[in-house]
mmCIF file of C-alpha atoms in Angstrom:
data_model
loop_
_atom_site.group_PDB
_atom_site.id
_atom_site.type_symbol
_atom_site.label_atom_id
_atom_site.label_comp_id
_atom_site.label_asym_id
_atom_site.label_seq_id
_atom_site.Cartn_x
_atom_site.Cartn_y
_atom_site.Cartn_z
ATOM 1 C CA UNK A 261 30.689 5.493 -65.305
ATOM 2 C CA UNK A 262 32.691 2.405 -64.441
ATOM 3 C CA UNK A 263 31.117 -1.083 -65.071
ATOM 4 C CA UNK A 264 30.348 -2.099 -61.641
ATOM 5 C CA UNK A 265 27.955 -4.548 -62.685
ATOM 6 C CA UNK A 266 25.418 -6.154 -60.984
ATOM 7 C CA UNK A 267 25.910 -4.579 -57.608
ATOM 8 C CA UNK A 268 26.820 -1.413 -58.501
ATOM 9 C CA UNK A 269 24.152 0.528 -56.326
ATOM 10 C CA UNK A 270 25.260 -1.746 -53.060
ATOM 11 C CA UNK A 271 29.208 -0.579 -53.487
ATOM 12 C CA UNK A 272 28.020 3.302 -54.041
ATOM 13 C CA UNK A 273 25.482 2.836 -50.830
ATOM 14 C CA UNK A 274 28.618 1.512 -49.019
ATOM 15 C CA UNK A 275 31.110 3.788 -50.201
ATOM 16 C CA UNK A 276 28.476 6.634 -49.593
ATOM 17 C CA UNK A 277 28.012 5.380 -46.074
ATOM 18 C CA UNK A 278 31.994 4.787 -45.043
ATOM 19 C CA UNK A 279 32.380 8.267 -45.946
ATOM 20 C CA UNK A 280 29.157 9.809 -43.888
ATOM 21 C CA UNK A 281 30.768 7.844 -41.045
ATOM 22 C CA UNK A 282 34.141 8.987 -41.428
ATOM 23 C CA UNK A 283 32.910 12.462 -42.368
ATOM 24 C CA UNK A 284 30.536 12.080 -38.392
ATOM 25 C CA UNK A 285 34.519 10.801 -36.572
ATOM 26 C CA UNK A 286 36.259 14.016 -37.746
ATOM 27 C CA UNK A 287 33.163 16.291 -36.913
ATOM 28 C CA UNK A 288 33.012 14.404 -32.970
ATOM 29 C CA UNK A 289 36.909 14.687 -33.064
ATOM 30 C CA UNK A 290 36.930 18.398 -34.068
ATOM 31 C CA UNK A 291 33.721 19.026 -31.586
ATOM 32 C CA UNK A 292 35.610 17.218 -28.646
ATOM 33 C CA UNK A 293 39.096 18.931 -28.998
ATOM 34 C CA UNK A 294 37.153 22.114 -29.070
ATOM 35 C CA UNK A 295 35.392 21.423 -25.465
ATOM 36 C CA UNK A 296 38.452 19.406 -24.290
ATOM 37 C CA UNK A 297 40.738 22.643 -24.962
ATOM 38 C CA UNK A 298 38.092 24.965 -23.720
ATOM 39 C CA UNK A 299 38.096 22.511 -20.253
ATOM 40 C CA UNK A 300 42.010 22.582 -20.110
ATOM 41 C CA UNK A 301 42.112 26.852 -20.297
ATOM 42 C CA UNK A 302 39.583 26.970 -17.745
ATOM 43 C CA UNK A 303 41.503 24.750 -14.924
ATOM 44 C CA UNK A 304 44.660 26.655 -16.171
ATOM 45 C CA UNK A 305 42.871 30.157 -15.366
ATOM 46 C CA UNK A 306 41.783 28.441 -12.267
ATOM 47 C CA UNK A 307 45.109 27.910 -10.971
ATOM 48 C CA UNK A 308 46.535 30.818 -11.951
ATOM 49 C CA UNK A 309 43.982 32.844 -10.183
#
């Protein structure tokens, strides 16, 4: 592994949590352009109707 010296554990903790939260903005992206697109072909049945 590469010498990270004395705060080694604190840079993998950080690294580990900068990716969790990255990892939790695509998943809420993903999950919102789902519901938005499901939203947009429901008022686009609506006024076709």
């Amino acid at each position: 592994m590469i010498g990270l010296g004395p705060h080694g554990v604190f840079i993998i903790w950080a690294y580990l949590g900068v990716a969790i939260g990255v990892a939790g903005l695509i998943g809420w992206t993903l999950y919102d352009a789902r519901t938005t697109a499901k939203k947009l072909a429901a008022l686009e049945a609506r006024r076709n109707a």
